[in-house]
């Protein structure tokens, strides 16, 4: 009875602390991504830099896999020490990035951003693992607090984007003449050579990463208080003593609050691996793909055939594969020809759109498959336009026209918004059919993202399909 009263009265303090914890989930990788326009010209990978980041994120999915395996074969709750470790590692990595992001070294005769890529791998490992460990920890609180967590998770994309918009990029890179004095014993000659000039942003990359470090420290303090503050601990419950309905509710929120992308899906698909799975929960609507007909659960969820489920899973893999893998890999080639300012806007505004769409889809959900199919077709068309821009680089459609820049930025906003809307809508349908549907949903997201990121990395780094330029060439913004 005491637990019931606590559930019905949510603490504002605990909700704030939970929100700050959720903010730590993907704030660092989102921060790295929106900072690319300031780094891509200065690091040796240049326009190929996003392709390396996408691959690192995919490899880092080993983190949640290890967490789940350890959880399955041990009786201890490892999410609390895991969360302390990953938030601390994330904060330390951001602090090191502030001072080491531009350090390079030669590997196999080629100059690489070793410090930046190594630290970004640790950030990816932290964020992928947080998708599992944070939500496992949230099972210790009444399910009413999960909303605050997902608000914080949405802020992990919104806050870095707003910070990057304030920072700006200073303008487009330019090509200028610089004097180079040449002297020896007999002559004194002044030579001129072309060099890139990068207008300074309002504040530096170093300051940006220090800000991320400060935000992660706030999250670490919030998590410490949630574990040790009596005012917070009194709201904790024992997750394995919750009844079946509460556990089902936990799964539902895990999908409903998703902010789009592979980050949350990895938890949704597997986080209950080690929990008891009795026949009662199966009768309440768990999906059985061995049947030729999928029965709806007692909440009135729509009933889908096997073919309809396959249709949903293929779309889930397709939309996430295109955006999370392929388009993210070639984003620089589709946007940078229009200049740093346009590239900056494309990245930051698509991140903002992600966060806003997550809220919209819960008020305007999709339940009809034809609508999902139509939106997926529209999404594919816009994504195809972005691919065409990248293939035509460095002289894409409407090169030299302000309308080219505007249409490109709008295309990226639509790609981000439609992908998130479709993904979350399908996830919301899956959650109504139980744990097995969530597993297939998560597998679809991860598989699509993995395959497309490998294809994108190969095409960008091993073919001549995508061409970059430099500010001293003829550009669309000169």
CSV table of C-alpha atoms in Angstrom, one decimal:
chain,number,residue,atom,x,y,z
A,1,UNK,CA,0.0,0.0,0.0
A,2,UNK,CA,2.9,2.3,0.8
A,3,UNK,CA,4.3,1.6,-2.6
A,4,UNK,CA,1.0,2.6,-4.2
A,5,UNK,CA,0.9,5.9,-2.5
A,6,UNK,CA,4.4,6.7,-3.6
A,7,UNK,CA,3.6,5.8,-7.2
A,8,UNK,CA,0.6,8.1,-7.2
A,9,UNK,CA,2.6,11.1,-5.9
A,10,UNK,CA,5.7,11.8,-8.0
A,11,UNK,CA,8.5,13.8,-6.4
A,12,UNK,CA,9.5,16.9,-8.4
A,13,UNK,CA,13.1,16.6,-7.1
A,14,UNK,CA,13.4,13.0,-8.3
A,15,UNK,CA,11.9,13.8,-11.7
A,16,UNK,CA,14.6,16.6,-12.1
A,17,UNK,CA,17.4,14.2,-11.1
A,18,UNK,CA,16.0,11.5,-13.5
A,19,UNK,CA,15.8,14.0,-16.3
A,20,UNK,CA,19.4,15.0,-15.7
A,21,UNK,CA,20.4,11.3,-15.8
A,22,UNK,CA,18.6,10.8,-19.1
A,23,UNK,CA,20.4,13.8,-20.5
A,24,UNK,CA,23.7,11.9,-20.3
A,25,UNK,CA,22.5,9.1,-22.6
A,26,UNK,CA,23.6,10.5,-26.0
A,27,UNK,CA,24.6,14.1,-25.3
A,28,UNK,CA,28.3,13.5,-26.0
A,29,UNK,CA,28.0,11.8,-29.4
A,30,UNK,CA,25.3,14.2,-30.4
A,31,UNK,CA,27.7,17.0,-29.4
A,32,UNK,CA,30.5,15.5,-31.5
A,33,UNK,CA,28.1,15.3,-34.5
A,34,UNK,CA,26.9,18.9,-34.4
A,35,UNK,CA,30.5,20.0,-34.0
A,36,UNK,CA,31.7,18.3,-37.3
A,37,UNK,CA,31.3,21.5,-39.4
A,38,UNK,CA,34.1,23.1,-37.4
A,39,UNK,CA,36.4,20.0,-37.5
A,40,UNK,CA,35.9,18.4,-40.9
A,41,UNK,CA,38.2,20.9,-42.7
A,42,UNK,CA,40.9,20.7,-40.0
A,43,UNK,CA,41.2,16.9,-39.5
A,44,UNK,CA,43.0,14.7,-42.0
A,45,UNK,CA,39.9,12.5,-42.8
A,46,UNK,CA,38.2,15.7,-44.1
A,47,UNK,CA,34.8,14.9,-45.7
A,48,UNK,CA,35.2,11.2,-44.9
A,49,UNK,CA,35.2,11.9,-41.2
A,50,UNK,CA,31.4,11.2,-40.7
A,51,UNK,CA,31.9,7.7,-42.2
A,52,UNK,CA,34.4,6.8,-39.5
A,53,UNK,CA,32.1,8.0,-36.8
A,54,UNK,CA,29.2,5.9,-38.1
A,55,UNK,CA,31.4,2.8,-38.1
A,56,UNK,CA,32.6,3.5,-34.6
A,57,UNK,CA,29.1,3.8,-33.3
A,58,UNK,CA,28.2,0.4,-34.8
A,59,UNK,CA,31.3,-1.3,-33.3
A,60,UNK,CA,30.4,0.3,-29.9
A,61,UNK,CA,27.2,-1.8,-29.8
A,62,UNK,CA,29.4,-4.5,-28.2
A,63,UNK,CA,28.9,-2.5,-25.0
A,64,UNK,CA,25.2,-3.3,-24.4
A,65,UNK,CA,25.8,-6.8,-25.6
A,66,UNK,CA,28.5,-7.4,-22.9
A,67,UNK,CA,26.2,-5.7,-20.3
A,68,UNK,CA,23.3,-8.1,-21.2
A,69,UNK,CA,25.5,-11.2,-21.1
A,70,UNK,CA,26.9,-10.3,-17.7
A,71,UNK,CA,23.4,-9.5,-16.4
A,72,UNK,CA,22.2,-12.8,-17.6
A,73,UNK,CA,24.8,-14.9,-15.9
A,74,UNK,CA,25.1,-13.1,-12.6
A,75,UNK,CA,22.6,-12.5,-9.8
A,76,UNK,CA,23.9,-9.0,-9.1
A,77,UNK,CA,22.5,-5.8,-10.3
A,78,UNK,CA,25.4,-4.4,-12.3
A,79,UNK,CA,23.6,-1.3,-13.7
A,80,UNK,CA,24.5,0.9,-10.8
A,81,UNK,CA,28.3,0.5,-11.0
A,82,UNK,CA,28.0,0.4,-14.8
A,83,UNK,CA,26.3,3.8,-14.8
A,84,UNK,CA,28.9,5.3,-12.5
A,85,UNK,CA,31.7,4.0,-14.9
A,86,UNK,CA,30.1,5.0,-18.2
A,87,UNK,CA,29.1,8.6,-17.1
A,88,UNK,CA,32.6,9.1,-15.7
A,89,UNK,CA,34.3,7.8,-18.8
A,90,UNK,CA,32.0,10.0,-21.0
A,91,UNK,CA,32.8,13.1,-18.9
A,92,UNK,CA,36.6,12.3,-19.0
A,93,UNK,CA,36.5,11.7,-22.7
A,94,UNK,CA,34.8,15.0,-23.4
A,95,UNK,CA,37.4,16.8,-21.2
A,96,UNK,CA,40.3,15.1,-23.1
A,97,UNK,CA,38.6,15.9,-26.5
A,98,UNK,CA,38.7,19.5,-25.5
A,99,UNK,CA,42.5,19.5,-25.6
A,100,UNK,CA,43.3,16.6,-27.9
A,101,UNK,CA,40.7,16.6,-30.6
A,102,UNK,CA,43.1,17.9,-33.3
A,103,UNK,CA,46.1,15.6,-32.4
A,104,UNK,CA,47.0,13.3,-35.3
A,105,UNK,CA,49.5,10.6,-36.0
A,106,UNK,CA,50.6,8.5,-39.0
A,107,UNK,CA,49.3,4.9,-39.3
A,108,UNK,CA,50.4,2.9,-42.3
A,109,UNK,CA,51.8,6.0,-43.9
A,110,UNK,CA,48.5,7.9,-43.6
A,111,UNK,CA,47.8,10.7,-41.3
A,112,UNK,CA,44.7,10.0,-39.0
A,113,UNK,CA,42.9,11.8,-36.2
A,114,UNK,CA,43.9,9.1,-33.7
A,115,UNK,CA,43.1,11.0,-30.5
A,116,UNK,CA,39.7,12.2,-31.8
A,117,UNK,CA,38.6,8.8,-33.2
A,118,UNK,CA,39.8,6.9,-30.1
A,119,UNK,CA,38.0,9.1,-27.7
A,120,UNK,CA,34.9,9.1,-30.0
A,121,UNK,CA,34.9,5.3,-29.7
A,122,UNK,CA,34.8,5.5,-26.0
A,123,UNK,CA,32.0,8.0,-26.2
A,124,UNK,CA,30.1,5.7,-28.5
A,125,UNK,CA,30.7,2.8,-26.2
A,126,UNK,CA,29.4,4.9,-23.3
A,127,UNK,CA,26.2,6.0,-25.1
A,128,UNK,CA,25.3,2.6,-26.6
A,129,UNK,CA,25.7,1.0,-23.1
A,130,UNK,CA,23.7,3.7,-21.5
A,131,UNK,CA,20.7,2.7,-23.6
A,132,UNK,CA,20.6,-0.5,-21.6
A,133,UNK,CA,22.0,0.3,-18.2
A,134,UNK,CA,20.1,3.6,-17.6
A,135,UNK,CA,16.8,2.0,-18.4
A,136,UNK,CA,17.7,-1.1,-16.2
A,137,UNK,CA,18.3,1.3,-13.4
A,138,UNK,CA,15.0,3.1,-14.0
A,139,UNK,CA,13.2,-0.2,-13.3
A,140,UNK,CA,14.1,0.6,-9.6
A,141,UNK,CA,11.6,3.5,-9.7
A,142,UNK,CA,7.8,3.6,-10.2
A,143,UNK,CA,7.1,3.7,-13.9
A,144,UNK,CA,5.7,7.2,-13.6
A,145,UNK,CA,9.3,8.5,-13.6
A,146,UNK,CA,10.2,7.0,-16.9
A,147,UNK,CA,8.6,10.0,-18.7
A,148,UNK,CA,11.1,12.3,-17.0
A,149,UNK,CA,13.9,10.1,-18.1
A,150,UNK,CA,12.8,10.2,-21.8
A,151,UNK,CA,12.4,14.0,-21.6
A,152,UNK,CA,16.1,14.1,-20.5
A,153,UNK,CA,17.0,11.7,-23.3
A,154,UNK,CA,15.4,14.1,-25.8
A,155,UNK,CA,17.4,16.9,-24.3
A,156,UNK,CA,20.6,15.0,-25.1
A,157,UNK,CA,20.0,15.8,-28.7
A,158,UNK,CA,18.4,19.2,-28.3
A,159,UNK,CA,20.9,20.9,-25.9
A,160,UNK,CA,24.0,20.2,-28.0
A,161,UNK,CA,22.2,21.4,-31.1
A,162,UNK,CA,21.1,24.7,-29.5
A,163,UNK,CA,24.6,25.2,-28.1
A,164,UNK,CA,26.0,24.6,-31.6
A,165,UNK,CA,23.5,27.1,-33.1
A,166,UNK,CA,24.7,29.7,-30.6
A,167,UNK,CA,28.3,28.9,-31.4
A,168,UNK,CA,27.9,29.1,-35.2
A,169,UNK,CA,30.7,28.4,-37.6
A,170,UNK,CA,31.8,31.9,-38.3
A,171,UNK,CA,31.0,31.7,-42.0
A,172,UNK,CA,32.1,29.6,-45.0
A,173,UNK,CA,35.7,28.6,-45.4
A,174,UNK,CA,37.6,30.8,-47.9
A,175,UNK,CA,40.8,30.8,-49.9
A,176,UNK,CA,43.3,33.7,-49.2
A,177,UNK,CA,46.8,34.7,-50.3
A,178,UNK,CA,49.4,34.6,-47.6
A,179,UNK,CA,53.0,35.8,-47.8
A,180,UNK,CA,55.8,33.3,-47.3
A,181,UNK,CA,59.3,34.9,-46.9
A,182,UNK,CA,62.1,33.0,-48.5
A,183,UNK,CA,65.6,33.9,-47.5
A,184,UNK,CA,69.1,32.4,-48.0
A,185,UNK,CA,72.6,33.9,-48.1
A,186,UNK,CA,72.1,35.7,-51.4
A,187,UNK,CA,68.4,36.5,-51.9
A,188,UNK,CA,65.5,37.7,-50.0
A,189,UNK,CA,62.2,36.8,-51.8
A,190,UNK,CA,58.6,37.2,-50.7
A,191,UNK,CA,56.4,34.4,-52.1
A,192,UNK,CA,52.7,34.2,-52.1
A,193,UNK,CA,50.6,31.0,-51.8
A,194,UNK,CA,47.0,30.1,-51.4
A,195,UNK,CA,45.8,28.9,-48.0
A,196,UNK,CA,42.4,28.2,-46.4
A,197,UNK,CA,40.9,30.7,-44.0
A,198,UNK,CA,38.3,29.5,-41.5
A,199,UNK,CA,36.3,32.4,-39.9
A,200,UNK,CA,36.3,31.8,-36.1
A,201,UNK,CA,33.1,30.7,-34.4
A,202,UNK,CA,31.7,32.6,-31.4
A,203,UNK,CA,33.5,30.1,-29.1
A,204,UNK,CA,36.0,27.4,-29.8
A,205,UNK,CA,35.7,23.6,-30.2
A,206,UNK,CA,37.6,23.3,-26.9
A,207,UNK,CA,34.9,25.4,-25.1
A,208,UNK,CA,32.2,23.3,-26.6
A,209,UNK,CA,33.6,20.1,-25.3
A,210,UNK,CA,34.2,21.6,-21.9
A,211,UNK,CA,30.5,22.5,-21.8
A,212,UNK,CA,29.6,18.9,-22.6
A,213,UNK,CA,32.0,17.8,-19.8
A,214,UNK,CA,30.1,20.1,-17.4
A,215,UNK,CA,26.7,18.7,-18.4
A,216,UNK,CA,27.9,15.1,-17.9
A,217,UNK,CA,29.2,16.1,-14.5
A,218,UNK,CA,25.7,17.4,-13.7
A,219,UNK,CA,24.3,14.0,-14.8
A,220,UNK,CA,26.9,12.2,-12.6
A,221,UNK,CA,25.9,14.2,-9.6
A,222,UNK,CA,22.2,13.6,-10.3
A,223,UNK,CA,22.8,9.8,-10.5
A,224,UNK,CA,24.8,9.9,-7.3
A,225,UNK,CA,22.0,11.7,-5.5
A,226,UNK,CA,19.4,9.3,-6.9
A,227,UNK,CA,21.3,6.4,-5.3
A,228,UNK,CA,22.2,8.1,-2.0
A,229,UNK,CA,19.8,10.9,-1.2
A,230,UNK,CA,17.1,9.7,1.2
A,231,UNK,CA,14.5,11.9,-0.5
A,232,UNK,CA,15.1,9.9,-3.7
A,233,UNK,CA,15.8,6.5,-2.3
A,234,UNK,CA,12.4,6.3,-0.6
A,235,UNK,CA,10.7,6.3,-4.0
A,236,UNK,CA,12.7,3.2,-5.1
A,237,UNK,CA,10.8,0.0,-5.6
A,238,UNK,CA,12.1,-3.6,-6.0
A,239,UNK,CA,11.6,-4.2,-9.8
A,240,UNK,CA,11.4,-8.0,-9.5
A,241,UNK,CA,8.5,-7.7,-7.0
A,242,UNK,CA,6.4,-5.7,-9.5
A,243,UNK,CA,3.5,-7.5,-11.0
A,244,UNK,CA,3.2,-8.5,-14.6
A,245,UNK,CA,1.3,-5.3,-15.5
A,246,UNK,CA,4.0,-3.1,-14.1
A,247,UNK,CA,6.7,-5.0,-16.0
A,248,UNK,CA,4.6,-4.7,-19.2
A,249,UNK,CA,4.2,-1.0,-18.6
A,250,UNK,CA,8.0,-0.7,-18.2
A,251,UNK,CA,8.4,-2.2,-21.6
A,252,UNK,CA,5.8,0.1,-23.1
A,253,UNK,CA,7.5,3.2,-21.9
A,254,UNK,CA,10.8,1.9,-23.1
A,255,UNK,CA,9.5,2.2,-26.6
A,256,UNK,CA,7.2,5.1,-26.2
A,257,UNK,CA,9.9,7.5,-25.0
A,258,UNK,CA,12.3,6.6,-27.7
A,259,UNK,CA,14.1,9.6,-29.2
A,260,UNK,CA,14.8,8.0,-32.6
A,261,UNK,CA,17.7,5.9,-33.6
A,262,UNK,CA,19.5,2.7,-32.7
A,263,UNK,CA,20.3,4.0,-29.3
A,264,UNK,CA,17.1,3.2,-27.5
A,265,UNK,CA,16.1,0.2,-29.6
A,266,UNK,CA,19.0,-1.9,-28.3
A,267,UNK,CA,17.5,-1.8,-24.8
A,268,UNK,CA,14.0,-2.3,-26.0
A,269,UNK,CA,14.9,-5.4,-27.8
A,270,UNK,CA,16.8,-7.3,-25.1
A,271,UNK,CA,16.6,-5.7,-21.7
A,272,UNK,CA,14.3,-8.3,-20.3
A,273,UNK,CA,16.4,-11.2,-21.4
A,274,UNK,CA,17.3,-12.3,-17.9
A,275,UNK,CA,13.8,-11.7,-16.4
A,276,UNK,CA,11.2,-14.4,-15.8
A,277,UNK,CA,8.9,-14.9,-18.8
A,278,UNK,CA,5.9,-16.8,-17.7
A,279,UNK,CA,2.9,-18.0,-19.6
A,280,UNK,CA,0.7,-15.2,-18.2
A,281,UNK,CA,2.6,-12.5,-19.9
A,282,UNK,CA,2.5,-14.5,-23.2
A,283,UNK,CA,-1.3,-14.7,-22.9
A,284,UNK,CA,-1.5,-11.0,-22.5
A,285,UNK,CA,-0.3,-10.4,-26.1
A,286,UNK,CA,3.2,-11.6,-26.7
A,287,UNK,CA,3.8,-12.0,-30.4
A,288,UNK,CA,4.4,-15.6,-31.7
A,289,UNK,CA,5.9,-15.5,-35.1
A,290,UNK,CA,5.5,-19.2,-35.5
A,291,UNK,CA,1.8,-18.7,-36.0
A,292,UNK,CA,0.3,-17.6,-39.3
A,293,UNK,CA,-1.8,-15.0,-37.5
A,294,UNK,CA,-0.8,-12.6,-34.8
A,295,UNK,CA,-3.4,-12.1,-32.1
A,296,UNK,CA,-4.0,-8.7,-30.6
A,297,UNK,CA,-3.6,-8.3,-26.9
A,298,UNK,CA,-6.3,-7.4,-24.4
A,299,UNK,CA,-5.7,-3.7,-24.8
A,300,UNK,CA,-7.3,-3.7,-28.2
A,301,UNK,CA,-4.1,-3.5,-30.3
A,302,UNK,CA,-4.5,-4.2,-34.0
A,303,UNK,CA,-4.1,-7.7,-35.2
A,304,UNK,CA,-1.4,-8.3,-37.9
A,305,UNK,CA,-0.6,-11.3,-40.1
A,306,UNK,CA,2.9,-12.6,-40.5
A,307,UNK,CA,3.2,-10.8,-43.8
A,308,UNK,CA,2.2,-7.5,-42.2
A,309,UNK,CA,4.8,-8.0,-39.4
A,310,UNK,CA,7.5,-8.7,-42.0
A,311,UNK,CA,6.4,-5.5,-43.8
A,312,UNK,CA,6.8,-3.5,-40.6
A,313,UNK,CA,10.2,-5.0,-39.8
A,314,UNK,CA,11.5,-4.4,-43.3
A,315,UNK,CA,10.4,-0.7,-43.2
A,316,UNK,CA,12.0,-0.4,-39.7
A,317,UNK,CA,15.3,-1.8,-41.0
A,318,UNK,CA,15.0,0.3,-44.2
A,319,UNK,CA,14.3,3.7,-42.7
A,320,UNK,CA,17.0,3.3,-39.9
A,321,UNK,CA,19.5,1.8,-42.3
A,322,UNK,CA,19.2,4.8,-44.7
A,323,UNK,CA,19.5,7.5,-42.0
A,324,UNK,CA,21.6,6.0,-39.3
A,325,UNK,CA,24.0,4.3,-41.7
A,326,UNK,CA,24.2,5.5,-45.2
A,327,UNK,CA,23.0,9.1,-45.2
A,328,UNK,CA,25.0,9.9,-42.1
A,329,UNK,CA,28.1,8.6,-43.8
A,330,UNK,CA,27.6,10.8,-46.9
A,331,UNK,CA,26.2,13.8,-45.1
A,332,UNK,CA,29.3,15.9,-45.7
A,333,UNK,CA,29.2,15.3,-49.4
A,334,UNK,CA,25.5,16.3,-49.7
A,335,UNK,CA,25.8,19.5,-47.6
A,336,UNK,CA,29.4,20.8,-47.5
A,337,UNK,CA,29.4,21.8,-51.2
A,338,UNK,CA,26.9,24.5,-50.2
A,339,UNK,CA,29.3,25.8,-47.5
A,340,UNK,CA,30.0,25.4,-43.8
A,341,UNK,CA,27.0,27.4,-42.8
A,342,UNK,CA,24.5,25.2,-44.8
A,343,UNK,CA,26.2,22.0,-43.4
A,344,UNK,CA,26.0,23.4,-39.9
A,345,UNK,CA,22.3,24.1,-40.3
A,346,UNK,CA,21.6,20.7,-41.8
A,347,UNK,CA,23.2,18.9,-38.9
A,348,UNK,CA,21.8,21.0,-36.1
A,349,UNK,CA,18.3,21.4,-37.4
A,350,UNK,CA,17.9,17.7,-38.2
A,351,UNK,CA,18.9,17.0,-34.5
A,352,UNK,CA,16.3,19.5,-33.3
A,353,UNK,CA,13.7,17.9,-35.6
A,354,UNK,CA,14.5,14.5,-34.1
A,355,UNK,CA,13.7,15.7,-30.6
A,356,UNK,CA,10.5,17.6,-31.6
A,357,UNK,CA,9.2,14.6,-33.7
A,358,UNK,CA,9.5,12.3,-30.7
A,359,UNK,CA,7.0,14.5,-28.9
A,360,UNK,CA,4.6,14.9,-31.9
A,361,UNK,CA,4.4,11.1,-32.6
A,362,UNK,CA,2.9,10.5,-29.2
A,363,UNK,CA,0.1,12.9,-29.8
A,364,UNK,CA,-0.4,11.9,-33.5
A,365,UNK,CA,0.4,8.1,-33.6
A,366,UNK,CA,0.1,6.0,-36.7
A,367,UNK,CA,-1.9,2.8,-36.5
A,368,UNK,CA,-2.6,2.0,-40.2
A,369,UNK,CA,-0.1,0.2,-42.3
A,370,UNK,CA,-0.9,2.0,-45.6
A,371,UNK,CA,-0.1,5.3,-43.9
A,372,UNK,CA,3.3,3.9,-42.7
A,373,UNK,CA,4.0,2.6,-46.2
A,374,UNK,CA,3.1,6.0,-47.7
A,375,UNK,CA,5.4,7.9,-45.2
A,376,UNK,CA,8.2,5.4,-45.9
A,377,UNK,CA,7.8,6.0,-49.6
A,378,UNK,CA,7.9,9.8,-49.1
A,379,UNK,CA,11.0,9.3,-46.9
A,380,UNK,CA,12.7,7.2,-49.5
A,381,UNK,CA,12.1,9.9,-52.1
A,382,UNK,CA,13.6,12.7,-50.0
A,383,UNK,CA,16.5,10.4,-49.0
A,384,UNK,CA,17.1,9.7,-52.7
A,385,UNK,CA,17.4,13.5,-53.4
A,386,UNK,CA,20.0,13.7,-50.6
A,387,UNK,CA,21.9,10.9,-52.2
A,388,UNK,CA,21.8,12.7,-55.6
A,389,UNK,CA,23.3,15.8,-54.0
A,390,UNK,CA,26.1,13.7,-52.6
A,391,UNK,CA,26.8,12.0,-55.9
A,392,UNK,CA,26.9,15.3,-57.7
A,393,UNK,CA,29.4,16.8,-55.2
A,394,UNK,CA,31.1,19.2,-55.4
A,395,UNK,CA,28.6,20.8,-57.8
A,396,UNK,CA,25.2,19.6,-56.6
A,397,UNK,CA,21.7,20.8,-57.7
A,398,UNK,CA,21.3,24.6,-57.7
A,399,UNK,CA,25.0,25.1,-57.0
A,400,UNK,CA,25.6,28.8,-56.3
A,401,UNK,CA,21.9,29.5,-55.5
A,402,UNK,CA,20.6,30.2,-52.1
A,403,UNK,CA,17.6,28.0,-53.0
A,404,UNK,CA,20.0,25.1,-53.3
A,405,UNK,CA,21.1,25.6,-49.7
A,406,UNK,CA,17.6,26.0,-48.4
A,407,UNK,CA,16.2,22.9,-50.2
A,408,UNK,CA,19.2,20.9,-49.0
A,409,UNK,CA,18.6,21.9,-45.4
A,410,UNK,CA,14.8,21.2,-45.7
A,411,UNK,CA,15.6,17.8,-47.2
A,412,UNK,CA,17.7,16.9,-44.2
A,413,UNK,CA,15.0,18.1,-41.8
A,414,UNK,CA,12.4,16.0,-43.6
A,415,UNK,CA,14.8,12.9,-43.6
A,416,UNK,CA,15.3,13.3,-39.8
A,417,UNK,CA,11.7,14.0,-39.0
A,418,UNK,CA,10.2,11.2,-41.2
A,419,UNK,CA,12.7,8.6,-40.0
A,420,UNK,CA,12.0,9.3,-36.3
A,421,UNK,CA,8.2,9.5,-36.9
A,422,UNK,CA,8.1,6.1,-38.7
A,423,UNK,CA,10.5,4.4,-36.3
A,424,UNK,CA,8.7,5.4,-33.1
A,425,UNK,CA,5.3,4.7,-34.7
A,426,UNK,CA,6.3,1.2,-35.5
A,427,UNK,CA,7.9,0.8,-32.1
A,428,UNK,CA,4.6,1.9,-30.5
A,429,UNK,CA,2.7,-0.8,-32.5
A,430,UNK,CA,5.3,-3.4,-31.4
A,431,UNK,CA,5.0,-2.6,-27.7
A,432,UNK,CA,1.3,-3.5,-27.8
A,433,UNK,CA,2.2,-7.0,-28.8
A,434,UNK,CA,4.7,-7.9,-26.1
A,435,UNK,CA,8.3,-8.6,-25.6
A,436,UNK,CA,9.0,-10.7,-28.7
A,437,UNK,CA,7.7,-8.0,-31.0
A,438,UNK,CA,10.1,-5.5,-29.3
A,439,UNK,CA,13.0,-7.9,-29.9
A,440,UNK,CA,12.3,-8.2,-33.6
A,441,UNK,CA,11.8,-4.4,-33.7
A,442,UNK,CA,15.2,-3.9,-32.1
A,443,UNK,CA,16.9,-6.4,-34.3
A,444,UNK,CA,15.5,-4.7,-37.4
A,445,UNK,CA,16.9,-1.4,-36.4
A,446,UNK,CA,20.3,-2.7,-35.6
A,447,UNK,CA,20.6,-4.9,-38.6
A,448,UNK,CA,19.6,-2.2,-41.0
A,449,UNK,CA,21.9,0.3,-39.4
A,450,UNK,CA,24.9,-2.1,-39.4
A,451,UNK,CA,24.6,-3.2,-43.0
A,452,UNK,CA,24.1,0.3,-44.4
A,453,UNK,CA,26.9,1.8,-42.4
A,454,UNK,CA,29.4,-0.8,-43.7
A,455,UNK,CA,28.2,-0.2,-47.3
A,456,UNK,CA,28.4,3.6,-46.9
A,457,UNK,CA,31.9,3.4,-45.4
A,458,UNK,CA,33.1,1.2,-48.2
A,459,UNK,CA,31.7,3.4,-50.9
A,460,UNK,CA,33.0,6.7,-49.4
A,461,UNK,CA,36.5,5.4,-48.6
A,462,UNK,CA,37.2,2.9,-51.4
A,463,UNK,CA,35.4,4.3,-54.5
A,464,UNK,CA,35.4,7.5,-56.5
A,465,UNK,CA,31.6,8.0,-56.3
A,466,UNK,CA,31.8,10.9,-53.9
A,467,UNK,CA,34.1,13.9,-54.6
A,468,UNK,CA,35.2,16.6,-52.2
A,469,UNK,CA,36.7,20.0,-53.0
A,470,UNK,CA,38.5,22.7,-51.0
A,471,UNK,CA,37.9,26.4,-50.6
A,472,UNK,CA,40.5,27.2,-53.2
A,473,UNK,CA,38.5,25.4,-55.9
A,474,UNK,CA,35.4,26.8,-57.5
A,475,UNK,CA,32.7,26.4,-54.9
A,476,UNK,CA,29.0,26.9,-54.7
A,477,UNK,CA,29.4,29.6,-52.1
A,478,UNK,CA,32.2,31.7,-53.6
